[in-house]
Amino acid sequence: MSFRLFDAPLREPSQFVGFAGNIIDRQSENRADDSVDKALADPTTRLLLMNGGRLYLKLGGNGGLDPWFGAAESEPFKVSFAHGVLLGFSDLGPVLAIPAGVEAEHLSETVKAIDYRSVYMQGLIDEAAAGAMAQGAALLAWHASHRFCSKCGTESQMRAGGYKRHCPNCGTEHFPRTDPVAIMLTATRDKCLLGRGRHFGPGMYSALAGFIEPGETIEAAVRRETLEEAGIRLGRVVYHASQPWPFPYSLMIGCFGEPLNDDIQADLNELEDCRWFARDEVRLMLTREHPGDLVTPPKGAIAHHLIRAWVDSE
Ligand SMILES: [Zn+2]
C-alpha cells in the first residue's frame, strides 16, 4: 500500500487564484509596537496608499500603473501614518499599507484611486502587488470597523504593527479577523450545479457559496448551503483550494460536493436561477463561446478554478 497523504500536485491549486501572489515575508514573530515607526524610518520602505476601498496608482511614463509610494512622496495625500500597518518585508525592504485622505476627484492627473475589485479584475498591478493589496485592504478595513473595544466600548489602540488592538480600559486584546466562506461546485461525472445570484453581471453563473457559521466544519457548511440554496443533498465533500478575498476580509474555501439527488429546489430569495449544466456547455462558458452568452466567473476567481478543474477532469 502506498502512502497517499501528500499525493497532490506540486503546484497546489490555491497558487493559481487571484491574490495568491503575495510574497511578503510577514515576520510575524518579530512584530512590535514600534514596527510601523521603524519601517517608516527606513529609506527603502514602500507604501500602498488606500482610501475608502480604493488603491492609489501612479501613472507611469509608459502607461503602466505603479502602486508603490515612498514615505516622503506619500505626504501630500493626507496619509495617516498612525493608522498604517506593516505588511512585512520584500526583497526591497519593508512594505506598509497606509490610509490616505485625498478623495479620488481631488487627485492630480498623475495619480488615480481605483477600487480594489477593478484593480484585481483588470489586472492593473502584478500578482505580488495584488497579494499585498489584499493583505493591506483586509487589515485596514478591519481597523476601520473595530475602533472600539467590543467588550467595554472604550476606544482601543493599534499594536504589533497593526496585527492587534489593545483596550486601555479593560486590557482585552483584539485580533484581525478572517471570515471563512465556503464555495462549492456540486458535480457528477456528467454535470455540475451552477447558480445565478441576483447581483451577478449579465449571463454569469457560478458555484454556490455561503458563510461558514460558528460551530460548523467546512464540510458541514458546504452541505448546508447546498441544501438551503438548491435543495441538493451532498454525499462526499472534498477541499480543493482557497483564496484570500479582501471584501472586506474573507477567506474563500473551495470544495467539490457529490450530489445525492437531482431535483433542484432553488431558494429564489438567494438565487435568480440554479440548474445543472453539462460539461460541454460549461466548457463554452469558460471560453466565452456559449451560444446564449452565458459565462463563468473571470480567471482570478476561485469559482473559475473549481469549474475549470471539473471540466478538465475525466
Ligand atoms: Zn475594553
PDB file of C-alpha atoms and ligand atoms in Angstrom:
ATOM      1  CA  MET A   1       0.000   0.000   0.000  1.00  0.00           C
ATOM      2  CA  SER A   2       1.416   3.392  -0.963  1.00  0.00           C
ATOM      3  CA  PHE A   3       1.399   6.446   1.254  1.00  0.00           C
ATOM      4  CA  ARG A   4      -1.114   8.795  -0.387  1.00  0.00           C
ATOM      5  CA  LEU A   5      -1.422  11.594   2.165  1.00  0.00           C
ATOM      6  CA  PHE A   6       0.777  14.008   0.210  1.00  0.00           C
ATOM      7  CA  ASP A   7      -0.029  12.614  -3.206  1.00  0.00           C
ATOM      8  CA  ALA A   8      -1.013  16.057  -4.533  1.00  0.00           C
ATOM      9  CA  PRO A   9       0.108  18.268  -7.447  1.00  0.00           C
ATOM     10  CA  LEU A  10       3.443  20.048  -6.943  1.00  0.00           C
ATOM     11  CA  ARG A  11       1.803  23.417  -7.553  1.00  0.00           C
ATOM     12  CA  GLU A  12      -1.224  23.391  -5.307  1.00  0.00           C
ATOM     13  CA  PRO A  13      -4.445  24.771  -6.835  1.00  0.00           C
ATOM     14  CA  SER A  14      -4.531  27.745  -4.437  1.00  0.00           C
ATOM     15  CA  GLN A  15      -1.411  29.140  -6.122  1.00  0.00           C
ATOM     16  CA  PHE A  16      -3.397  29.938  -9.280  1.00  0.00           C
ATOM     17  CA  VAL A  17      -6.192  32.098  -7.812  1.00  0.00           C
ATOM     18  CA  GLY A  18      -6.317  35.895  -7.688  1.00  0.00           C
ATOM     19  CA  PHE A  19      -4.499  37.494  -4.685  1.00  0.00           C
ATOM     20  CA  ALA A  20      -2.385  34.336  -4.228  1.00  0.00           C
ATOM     21  CA  GLY A  21       0.812  36.019  -5.424  1.00  0.00           C
ATOM     22  CA  ASN A  22       1.658  37.646  -2.093  1.00  0.00           C
ATOM     23  CA  ILE A  23       5.391  37.068  -1.480  1.00  0.00           C
ATOM     24  CA  ILE A  24       5.764  39.360   1.523  1.00  0.00           C
ATOM     25  CA  ASP A  25       7.762  37.861   4.379  1.00  0.00           C
ATOM     26  CA  ARG A  26       5.421  38.692   7.264  1.00  0.00           C
ATOM     27  CA  GLN A  27       7.963  38.017  10.051  1.00  0.00           C
ATOM     28  CA  SER A  28       5.013  37.708  12.403  1.00  0.00           C
ATOM     29  CA  GLU A  29       7.184  36.626  15.328  1.00  0.00           C
ATOM     30  CA  ASN A  30       9.056  39.953  15.235  1.00  0.00           C
ATOM     31  CA  ARG A  31       6.077  42.320  15.282  1.00  0.00           C
ATOM     32  CA  ALA A  32       6.360  45.002  17.947  1.00  0.00           C
ATOM     33  CA  ASP A  33       4.506  48.179  18.885  1.00  0.00           C
ATOM     34  CA  ASP A  34       7.155  50.328  17.165  1.00  0.00           C
ATOM     35  CA  SER A  35       7.258  48.237  13.959  1.00  0.00           C
ATOM     36  CA  VAL A  36       5.474  50.826  11.832  1.00  0.00           C
ATOM     37  CA  ASP A  37       7.658  53.720  13.082  1.00  0.00           C
ATOM     38  CA  LYS A  38      10.840  51.732  12.460  1.00  0.00           C
ATOM     39  CA  ALA A  39       9.705  50.773   8.960  1.00  0.00           C
ATOM     40  CA  LEU A  40       8.803  54.392   8.115  1.00  0.00           C
ATOM     41  CA  ALA A  41      12.317  55.487   9.134  1.00  0.00           C
ATOM     42  CA  ASP A  42      13.832  53.016   6.662  1.00  0.00           C
ATOM     43  CA  PRO A  43      14.587  54.797   3.327  1.00  0.00           C
ATOM     44  CA  THR A  44      13.856  51.597   1.394  1.00  0.00           C
ATOM     45  CA  THR A  45      10.311  51.288   2.731  1.00  0.00           C
ATOM     46  CA  ARG A  46       7.458  51.105   0.203  1.00  0.00           C
ATOM     47  CA  LEU A  47       3.834  52.051   0.863  1.00  0.00           C
ATOM     48  CA  LEU A  48       0.463  51.123  -0.580  1.00  0.00           C
ATOM     49  CA  LEU A  49      -1.927  54.059  -0.112  1.00  0.00           C
ATOM     50  CA  MET A  50      -5.586  53.220   0.380  1.00  0.00           C
ATOM     51  CA  ASN A  51      -8.725  55.254   0.835  1.00  0.00           C
ATOM     52  CA  GLY A  52     -12.321  54.028   1.106  1.00  0.00           C
ATOM     53  CA  GLY A  53     -11.822  50.745  -0.739  1.00  0.00           C
ATOM     54  CA  ARG A  54      -9.567  52.285  -3.382  1.00  0.00           C
ATOM     55  CA  LEU A  55      -5.863  51.885  -4.109  1.00  0.00           C
ATOM     56  CA  TYR A  56      -3.803  54.861  -5.304  1.00  0.00           C
ATOM     57  CA  LEU A  57      -1.891  54.179  -8.516  1.00  0.00           C
ATOM     58  CA  LYS A  58       0.756  56.386 -10.136  1.00  0.00           C
ATOM     59  CA  LEU A  59       0.599  56.678 -13.911  1.00  0.00           C
ATOM     60  CA  GLY A  60       3.988  55.683 -15.315  1.00  0.00           C
ATOM     61  CA  GLY A  61       5.608  57.213 -18.388  1.00  0.00           C
ATOM     62  CA  ASN A  62       4.965  54.035 -20.395  1.00  0.00           C
ATOM     63  CA  GLY A  63       1.280  53.946 -19.463  1.00  0.00           C
ATOM     64  CA  GLY A  64       1.844  51.435 -16.655  1.00  0.00           C
ATOM     65  CA  LEU A  65       0.429  51.827 -13.160  1.00  0.00           C
ATOM     66  CA  ASP A  66       2.684  51.832 -10.106  1.00  0.00           C
ATOM     67  CA  PRO A  67       1.114  51.195  -6.672  1.00  0.00           C
ATOM     68  CA  TRP A  68       4.295  51.849  -4.640  1.00  0.00           C
ATOM     69  CA  PHE A  69       4.985  55.147  -2.861  1.00  0.00           C
ATOM     70  CA  GLY A  70       7.926  56.272  -0.730  1.00  0.00           C
ATOM     71  CA  ALA A  71       7.206  57.710   2.735  1.00  0.00           C
ATOM     72  CA  ALA A  72       8.069  61.330   1.816  1.00  0.00           C
ATOM     73  CA  GLU A  73       6.327  61.024  -1.558  1.00  0.00           C
ATOM     74  CA  SER A  74       3.091  59.987   0.161  1.00  0.00           C
ATOM     75  CA  GLU A  75       2.729  63.020   2.459  1.00  0.00           C
ATOM     76  CA  PRO A  76       0.708  65.249   0.053  1.00  0.00           C
ATOM     77  CA  PHE A  77      -2.029  62.580   0.072  1.00  0.00           C
ATOM     78  CA  LYS A  78      -3.098  63.327   3.683  1.00  0.00           C
ATOM     79  CA  VAL A  79      -1.785  59.972   4.861  1.00  0.00           C
ATOM     80  CA  SER A  80      -2.317  58.791   8.431  1.00  0.00           C
ATOM     81  CA  PHE A  81       0.889  57.003   9.419  1.00  0.00           C
ATOM     82  CA  ALA A  82      -0.531  56.404  12.917  1.00  0.00           C
ATOM     83  CA  HIS A  83      -3.192  54.165  11.356  1.00  0.00           C
ATOM     84  CA  GLY A  84      -0.807  52.362   8.984  1.00  0.00           C
ATOM     85  CA  VAL A  85       0.014  48.661   9.177  1.00  0.00           C
ATOM     86  CA  LEU A  86       3.260  46.828   8.479  1.00  0.00           C
ATOM     87  CA  LEU A  87       2.540  44.062   5.956  1.00  0.00           C
ATOM     88  CA  GLY A  88       6.077  42.668   6.225  1.00  0.00           C
ATOM     89  CA  PHE A  89       9.234  42.695   4.149  1.00  0.00           C
ATOM     90  CA  SER A  90      10.015  42.259   0.464  1.00  0.00           C
ATOM     91  CA  ASP A  91      13.453  41.861  -1.114  1.00  0.00           C
ATOM     92  CA  LEU A  92      13.447  45.650  -1.482  1.00  0.00           C
ATOM     93  CA  GLY A  93      12.588  46.500   2.125  1.00  0.00           C
ATOM     94  CA  PRO A  94       9.593  46.987   4.447  1.00  0.00           C
ATOM     95  CA  VAL A  95       6.074  47.130   2.986  1.00  0.00           C
ATOM     96  CA  LEU A  96       3.237  49.079   4.632  1.00  0.00           C
ATOM     97  CA  ALA A  97      -0.395  49.844   3.917  1.00  0.00           C
ATOM     98  CA  ILE A  98      -1.373  53.396   4.881  1.00  0.00           C
ATOM     99  CA  PRO A  99      -4.791  55.094   4.893  1.00  0.00           C
ATOM    100  CA  ALA A 100      -4.804  58.238   2.751  1.00  0.00           C
ATOM    101  CA  GLY A 101      -7.264  61.107   2.844  1.00  0.00           C
ATOM    102  CA  VAL A 102      -7.389  62.756  -0.576  1.00  0.00           C
ATOM    103  CA  GLU A 103     -10.592  61.801  -2.392  1.00  0.00           C
ATOM    104  CA  ALA A 104     -10.390  60.407  -5.927  1.00  0.00           C
ATOM    105  CA  GLU A 105     -11.778  63.562  -7.572  1.00  0.00           C
ATOM    106  CA  HIS A 106      -9.130  65.758  -5.905  1.00  0.00           C
ATOM    107  CA  LEU A 107      -6.096  63.786  -7.047  1.00  0.00           C
ATOM    108  CA  SER A 108      -3.652  65.155  -9.613  1.00  0.00           C
ATOM    109  CA  GLU A 109      -3.615  63.930 -13.221  1.00  0.00           C
ATOM    110  CA  THR A 110      -0.780  61.528 -12.455  1.00  0.00           C
ATOM    111  CA  VAL A 111      -2.369  59.577  -9.604  1.00  0.00           C
ATOM    112  CA  LYS A 112      -5.612  57.585  -9.763  1.00  0.00           C
ATOM    113  CA  ALA A 113      -7.609  56.000  -6.934  1.00  0.00           C
ATOM    114  CA  ILE A 114      -9.132  52.775  -8.265  1.00  0.00           C
ATOM    115  CA  ASP A 115     -11.379  50.383  -6.331  1.00  0.00           C
ATOM    116  CA  TYR A 116      -9.775  47.085  -5.292  1.00  0.00           C
ATOM    117  CA  ARG A 117     -12.166  44.992  -7.367  1.00  0.00           C
ATOM    118  CA  SER A 118     -11.294  46.824 -10.591  1.00  0.00           C
ATOM    119  CA  VAL A 119      -7.569  46.688  -9.799  1.00  0.00           C
ATOM    120  CA  TYR A 120      -7.864  42.920  -9.452  1.00  0.00           C
ATOM    121  CA  MET A 121     -10.360  42.222 -12.259  1.00  0.00           C
ATOM    122  CA  GLN A 122      -8.471  44.329 -14.791  1.00  0.00           C
ATOM    123  CA  GLY A 123      -5.029  43.061 -13.716  1.00  0.00           C
ATOM    124  CA  LEU A 124      -3.743  46.619 -13.245  1.00  0.00           C
ATOM    125  CA  ILE A 125      -0.835  45.571 -10.973  1.00  0.00           C
ATOM    126  CA  ASP A 126       1.342  42.461 -10.809  1.00  0.00           C
ATOM    127  CA  GLU A 127       0.383  39.417  -8.747  1.00  0.00           C
ATOM    128  CA  ALA A 128       2.768  40.196  -5.896  1.00  0.00           C
ATOM    129  CA  ALA A 129       1.341  43.707  -5.535  1.00  0.00           C
ATOM    130  CA  ALA A 130      -2.242  42.404  -5.808  1.00  0.00           C
ATOM    131  CA  GLY A 131      -1.479  39.964  -2.980  1.00  0.00           C
ATOM    132  CA  ALA A 132      -0.051  42.773  -0.860  1.00  0.00           C
ATOM    133  CA  MET A 133      -3.132  44.881  -1.655  1.00  0.00           C
ATOM    134  CA  ALA A 134      -5.393  42.072  -0.425  1.00  0.00           C
ATOM    135  CA  GLN A 135      -3.446  41.840   2.831  1.00  0.00           C
ATOM    136  CA  GLY A 136      -3.427  45.613   3.391  1.00  0.00           C
ATOM    137  CA  ALA A 137      -7.038  46.132   2.338  1.00  0.00           C
ATOM    138  CA  ALA A 138      -8.278  43.465   4.758  1.00  0.00           C
ATOM    139  CA  LEU A 139      -6.232  44.848   7.657  1.00  0.00           C
ATOM    140  CA  LEU A 140      -7.189  48.499   7.115  1.00  0.00           C
ATOM    141  CA  ALA A 141     -10.874  47.563   6.725  1.00  0.00           C
ATOM    142  CA  TRP A 142     -10.746  45.607   9.987  1.00  0.00           C
ATOM    143  CA  HIS A 143      -9.167  48.515  11.891  1.00  0.00           C
ATOM    144  CA  ALA A 144     -11.663  50.984  10.413  1.00  0.00           C
ATOM    145  CA  SER A 145     -14.612  48.908  11.666  1.00  0.00           C
ATOM    146  CA  HIS A 146     -13.114  47.856  15.033  1.00  0.00           C
ATOM    147  CA  ARG A 147     -12.049  51.147  16.575  1.00  0.00           C
ATOM    148  CA  PHE A 148     -13.774  50.471  19.904  1.00  0.00           C
ATOM    149  CA  CYS A 149     -13.354  47.580  22.318  1.00  0.00           C
ATOM    150  CA  SER A 150     -16.233  45.136  21.756  1.00  0.00           C
ATOM    151  CA  LYS A 151     -16.158  44.207  25.460  1.00  0.00           C
ATOM    152  CA  CYS A 152     -16.327  47.630  27.185  1.00  0.00           C
ATOM    153  CA  GLY A 153     -16.728  50.213  24.403  1.00  0.00           C
ATOM    154  CA  THR A 154     -13.512  52.162  25.080  1.00  0.00           C
ATOM    155  CA  GLU A 155     -11.525  53.319  22.052  1.00  0.00           C
ATOM    156  CA  SER A 156      -8.759  50.750  21.520  1.00  0.00           C
ATOM    157  CA  GLN A 157      -5.186  51.259  20.302  1.00  0.00           C
ATOM    158  CA  MET A 158      -3.339  49.667  17.422  1.00  0.00           C
ATOM    159  CA  ARG A 159      -0.437  47.435  18.466  1.00  0.00           C
ATOM    160  CA  ALA A 160       2.043  44.962  16.957  1.00  0.00           C
ATOM    161  CA  GLY A 161       2.396  46.797  13.648  1.00  0.00           C
ATOM    162  CA  GLY A 162      -1.347  46.602  13.080  1.00  0.00           C
ATOM    163  CA  TYR A 163      -1.916  42.954  13.974  1.00  0.00           C
ATOM    164  CA  LYS A 164      -3.627  43.633  17.259  1.00  0.00           C
ATOM    165  CA  ARG A 165      -5.788  46.212  19.052  1.00  0.00           C
ATOM    166  CA  HIS A 166      -5.405  46.714  22.782  1.00  0.00           C
ATOM    167  CA  CYS A 167      -8.087  48.137  25.070  1.00  0.00           C
ATOM    168  CA  PRO A 168      -6.515  50.576  27.582  1.00  0.00           C
ATOM    169  CA  ASN A 169      -9.541  50.261  29.902  1.00  0.00           C
ATOM    170  CA  CYS A 170     -10.209  46.523  30.297  1.00  0.00           C
ATOM    171  CA  GLY A 171      -6.987  45.163  28.789  1.00  0.00           C
ATOM    172  CA  THR A 172      -8.703  42.962  26.204  1.00  0.00           C
ATOM    173  CA  GLU A 173      -6.694  42.272  23.069  1.00  0.00           C
ATOM    174  CA  HIS A 174      -8.491  42.074  19.739  1.00  0.00           C
ATOM    175  CA  PHE A 175      -7.025  40.371  16.670  1.00  0.00           C
ATOM    176  CA  PRO A 176      -7.774  40.961  12.968  1.00  0.00           C
ATOM    177  CA  ARG A 177     -10.372  38.517  11.752  1.00  0.00           C
ATOM    178  CA  THR A 178     -10.746  36.495   8.602  1.00  0.00           C
ATOM    179  CA  ASP A 179     -14.295  35.363   7.788  1.00  0.00           C
ATOM    180  CA  PRO A 180     -14.443  31.904   6.159  1.00  0.00           C
ATOM    181  CA  VAL A 181     -16.776  31.445   3.195  1.00  0.00           C
ATOM    182  CA  ALA A 182     -17.446  28.024   1.677  1.00  0.00           C
ATOM    183  CA  ILE A 183     -17.727  27.970  -2.117  1.00  0.00           C
ATOM    184  CA  MET A 184     -18.617  24.660  -3.662  1.00  0.00           C
ATOM    185  CA  LEU A 185     -19.077  23.041  -7.023  1.00  0.00           C
ATOM    186  CA  THR A 186     -21.570  20.210  -6.813  1.00  0.00           C
ATOM    187  CA  ALA A 187     -20.752  17.831  -9.642  1.00  0.00           C
ATOM    188  CA  THR A 188     -21.036  14.320 -11.041  1.00  0.00           C
ATOM    189  CA  ARG A 189     -19.014  12.953 -13.928  1.00  0.00           C
ATOM    190  CA  ASP A 190     -21.502  14.462 -16.418  1.00  0.00           C
ATOM    191  CA  LYS A 191     -22.954  17.625 -14.929  1.00  0.00           C
ATOM    192  CA  CYS A 192     -22.386  20.369 -12.392  1.00  0.00           C
ATOM    193  CA  LEU A 193     -24.657  22.689 -10.453  1.00  0.00           C
ATOM    194  CA  LEU A 194     -24.346  26.433 -11.085  1.00  0.00           C
ATOM    195  CA  GLY A 195     -26.473  29.268  -9.780  1.00  0.00           C
ATOM    196  CA  ARG A 196     -27.113  32.871 -10.688  1.00  0.00           C
ATOM    197  CA  GLY A 197     -27.140  35.441  -7.891  1.00  0.00           C
ATOM    198  CA  ARG A 198     -29.428  38.457  -8.163  1.00  0.00           C
ATOM    199  CA  HIS A 199     -26.475  40.871  -8.288  1.00  0.00           C
ATOM    200  CA  PHE A 200     -24.471  38.965 -10.955  1.00  0.00           C
ATOM    201  CA  GLY A 201     -23.426  40.539 -14.251  1.00  0.00           C
ATOM    202  CA  PRO A 202     -25.291  39.559 -17.441  1.00  0.00           C
ATOM    203  CA  GLY A 203     -25.222  35.830 -18.225  1.00  0.00           C
ATOM    204  CA  MET A 204     -22.967  34.816 -15.336  1.00  0.00           C
ATOM    205  CA  TYR A 205     -23.431  31.540 -13.494  1.00  0.00           C
ATOM    206  CA  SER A 206     -21.160  30.446 -10.664  1.00  0.00           C
ATOM    207  CA  ALA A 207     -20.571  27.932  -7.900  1.00  0.00           C
ATOM    208  CA  LEU A 208     -22.821  28.355  -4.835  1.00  0.00           C
ATOM    209  CA  ALA A 209     -21.289  29.958  -1.736  1.00  0.00           C
ATOM    210  CA  GLY A 210     -22.084  30.997   1.809  1.00  0.00           C
ATOM    211  CA  PHE A 211     -20.509  31.960   5.121  1.00  0.00           C
ATOM    212  CA  ILE A 212     -19.328  29.188   7.395  1.00  0.00           C
ATOM    213  CA  GLU A 213     -21.150  29.571  10.709  1.00  0.00           C
ATOM    214  CA  PRO A 214     -19.803  29.224  14.262  1.00  0.00           C
ATOM    215  CA  GLY A 215     -19.590  25.602  15.352  1.00  0.00           C
ATOM    216  CA  GLU A 216     -19.608  24.271  11.811  1.00  0.00           C
ATOM    217  CA  THR A 217     -16.987  22.293   9.900  1.00  0.00           C
ATOM    218  CA  ILE A 218     -16.153  23.292   6.329  1.00  0.00           C
ATOM    219  CA  GLU A 219     -17.852  20.138   5.053  1.00  0.00           C
ATOM    220  CA  ALA A 220     -20.997  20.736   7.114  1.00  0.00           C
ATOM    221  CA  ALA A 221     -21.238  24.301   5.783  1.00  0.00           C
ATOM    222  CA  VAL A 222     -20.857  23.077   2.192  1.00  0.00           C
ATOM    223  CA  ARG A 223     -23.673  20.533   2.720  1.00  0.00           C
ATOM    224  CA  ARG A 224     -25.955  23.013   4.491  1.00  0.00           C
ATOM    225  CA  GLU A 225     -25.542  25.811   1.954  1.00  0.00           C
ATOM    226  CA  THR A 226     -26.092  23.461  -0.990  1.00  0.00           C
ATOM    227  CA  LEU A 227     -29.245  22.057   0.588  1.00  0.00           C
ATOM    228  CA  GLU A 228     -30.575  25.505   1.553  1.00  0.00           C
ATOM    229  CA  GLU A 229     -29.843  27.203  -1.762  1.00  0.00           C
ATOM    230  CA  ALA A 230     -30.524  24.372  -4.206  1.00  0.00           C
ATOM    231  CA  GLY A 231     -32.325  21.576  -2.345  1.00  0.00           C
ATOM    232  CA  ILE A 232     -29.486  19.207  -3.217  1.00  0.00           C
ATOM    233  CA  ARG A 233     -28.169  16.835  -0.544  1.00  0.00           C
ATOM    234  CA  LEU A 234     -24.440  16.084  -0.722  1.00  0.00           C
ATOM    235  CA  GLY A 235     -22.505  12.930  -0.002  1.00  0.00           C
ATOM    236  CA  ARG A 236     -18.761  13.296  -0.201  1.00  0.00           C
ATOM    237  CA  VAL A 237     -17.219  16.767   0.102  1.00  0.00           C
ATOM    238  CA  VAL A 238     -13.557  17.381  -0.739  1.00  0.00           C
ATOM    239  CA  TYR A 239     -11.420  20.501  -0.337  1.00  0.00           C
ATOM    240  CA  HIS A 240      -9.779  21.879  -3.478  1.00  0.00           C
ATOM    241  CA  ALA A 241      -8.289  25.370  -2.960  1.00  0.00           C
ATOM    242  CA  SER A 242      -8.640  28.630  -1.041  1.00  0.00           C
ATOM    243  CA  GLN A 243      -8.486  32.329  -1.917  1.00  0.00           C
ATOM    244  CA  PRO A 244      -7.948  35.466   0.173  1.00  0.00           C
ATOM    245  CA  TRP A 245     -10.919  37.709  -0.589  1.00  0.00           C
ATOM    246  CA  PRO A 246     -10.498  41.272   0.745  1.00  0.00           C
ATOM    247  CA  PHE A 247     -14.177  42.322   0.515  1.00  0.00           C
ATOM    248  CA  PRO A 248     -13.721  43.115   3.298  1.00  0.00           C
ATOM    249  CA  TYR A 249     -11.754  40.253   4.937  1.00  0.00           C
ATOM    250  CA  SER A 250     -12.856  36.786   3.901  1.00  0.00           C
ATOM    251  CA  LEU A 251     -11.182  33.541   3.006  1.00  0.00           C
ATOM    252  CA  MET A 252     -12.942  31.622   0.247  1.00  0.00           C
ATOM    253  CA  ILE A 253     -12.659  27.861   0.808  1.00  0.00           C
ATOM    254  CA  GLY A 254     -13.334  25.985  -2.416  1.00  0.00           C
ATOM    255  CA  CYS A 255     -14.706  22.432  -2.357  1.00  0.00           C
ATOM    256  CA  PHE A 256     -16.317  19.818  -4.578  1.00  0.00           C
ATOM    257  CA  GLY A 257     -19.521  18.116  -3.467  1.00  0.00           C
ATOM    258  CA  GLU A 258     -21.111  14.873  -4.671  1.00  0.00           C
ATOM    259  CA  PRO A 259     -24.914  15.177  -5.144  1.00  0.00           C
ATOM    260  CA  LEU A 260     -27.285  12.534  -3.774  1.00  0.00           C
ATOM    261  CA  ASN A 261     -30.406  13.804  -5.576  1.00  0.00           C
ATOM    262  CA  ASP A 262     -31.188  15.519  -8.913  1.00  0.00           C
ATOM    263  CA  ASP A 263     -34.303  17.548  -8.236  1.00  0.00           C
ATOM    264  CA  ILE A 264     -33.268  21.162  -7.642  1.00  0.00           C
ATOM    265  CA  GLN A 265     -35.380  23.337  -5.391  1.00  0.00           C
ATOM    266  CA  ALA A 266     -33.707  26.720  -5.699  1.00  0.00           C
ATOM    267  CA  ASP A 267     -34.057  29.297  -2.937  1.00  0.00           C
ATOM    268  CA  LEU A 268     -35.325  32.150  -5.090  1.00  0.00           C
ATOM    269  CA  ASN A 269     -34.708  34.682  -2.338  1.00  0.00           C
ATOM    270  CA  GLU A 270     -30.995  33.998  -2.749  1.00  0.00           C
ATOM    271  CA  LEU A 271     -30.774  32.964  -6.385  1.00  0.00           C
ATOM    272  CA  GLU A 272     -32.349  34.107  -9.621  1.00  0.00           C
ATOM    273  CA  ASP A 273     -31.749  30.691 -11.152  1.00  0.00           C
ATOM    274  CA  CYS A 274     -29.962  27.437 -10.401  1.00  0.00           C
ATOM    275  CA  ARG A 275     -29.620  24.434 -12.712  1.00  0.00           C
ATOM    276  CA  TRP A 276     -27.499  21.551 -13.914  1.00  0.00           C
ATOM    277  CA  PHE A 277     -25.003  22.211 -16.719  1.00  0.00           C
ATOM    278  CA  ALA A 278     -23.389  19.550 -18.934  1.00  0.00           C
ATOM    279  CA  ARG A 279     -19.618  19.551 -19.276  1.00  0.00           C
ATOM    280  CA  ASP A 280     -19.647  20.699 -22.930  1.00  0.00           C
ATOM    281  CA  GLU A 281     -21.869  23.648 -22.127  1.00  0.00           C
ATOM    282  CA  VAL A 282     -19.626  24.731 -19.242  1.00  0.00           C
ATOM    283  CA  ARG A 283     -16.570  24.454 -21.479  1.00  0.00           C
ATOM    284  CA  LEU A 284     -18.171  27.002 -23.840  1.00  0.00           C
ATOM    285  CA  MET A 285     -18.955  29.276 -20.892  1.00  0.00           C
ATOM    286  CA  LEU A 286     -15.303  29.166 -19.790  1.00  0.00           C
ATOM    287  CA  THR A 287     -14.057  30.095 -23.276  1.00  0.00           C
ATOM    288  CA  ARG A 288     -16.761  32.774 -23.775  1.00  0.00           C
ATOM    289  CA  GLU A 289     -18.229  30.865 -26.746  1.00  0.00           C
ATOM    290  CA  HIS A 290     -21.617  29.941 -25.274  1.00  0.00           C
ATOM    291  CA  PRO A 291     -24.427  30.456 -27.862  1.00  0.00           C
ATOM    292  CA  GLY A 292     -26.653  32.041 -25.203  1.00  0.00           C
ATOM    293  CA  ASP A 293     -23.809  34.266 -23.930  1.00  0.00           C
ATOM    294  CA  LEU A 294     -23.681  32.526 -20.552  1.00  0.00           C
ATOM    295  CA  VAL A 295     -20.329  32.886 -18.790  1.00  0.00           C
ATOM    296  CA  THR A 296     -18.442  31.588 -15.761  1.00  0.00           C
ATOM    297  CA  PRO A 297     -16.611  33.965 -13.352  1.00  0.00           C
ATOM    298  CA  PRO A 298     -13.313  35.500 -14.562  1.00  0.00           C
ATOM    299  CA  LYS A 299      -9.933  33.782 -14.270  1.00  0.00           C
ATOM    300  CA  GLY A 300      -8.798  35.157 -10.918  1.00  0.00           C
ATOM    301  CA  ALA A 301     -11.913  33.918  -9.100  1.00  0.00           C
ATOM    302  CA  ILE A 302     -11.706  30.655  -7.208  1.00  0.00           C
ATOM    303  CA  ALA A 303     -15.090  29.692  -8.734  1.00  0.00           C
ATOM    304  CA  HIS A 304     -13.407  29.792 -12.143  1.00  0.00           C
ATOM    305  CA  HIS A 305     -10.727  27.385 -10.903  1.00  0.00           C
ATOM    306  CA  LEU A 306     -13.246  24.974  -9.372  1.00  0.00           C
ATOM    307  CA  ILE A 307     -15.214  24.931 -12.629  1.00  0.00           C
ATOM    308  CA  ARG A 308     -12.085  24.623 -14.772  1.00  0.00           C
ATOM    309  CA  ALA A 309     -10.719  21.764 -12.653  1.00  0.00           C
ATOM    310  CA  TRP A 310     -14.015  19.887 -13.041  1.00  0.00           C
ATOM    311  CA  VAL A 311     -14.233  20.479 -16.824  1.00  0.00           C
ATOM    312  CA  ASP A 312     -10.659  19.234 -17.232  1.00  0.00           C
ATOM    313  CA  SER A 313     -11.206  16.150 -15.049  1.00  0.00           C
ATOM    314  CA  GLU A 314     -12.356  12.901 -16.556  1.00  0.00           C
TER     315      GLU A 314
HETATM  316 ZN    ZN B   1     -12.254  47.167  26.775  1.00  0.00          ZN
END
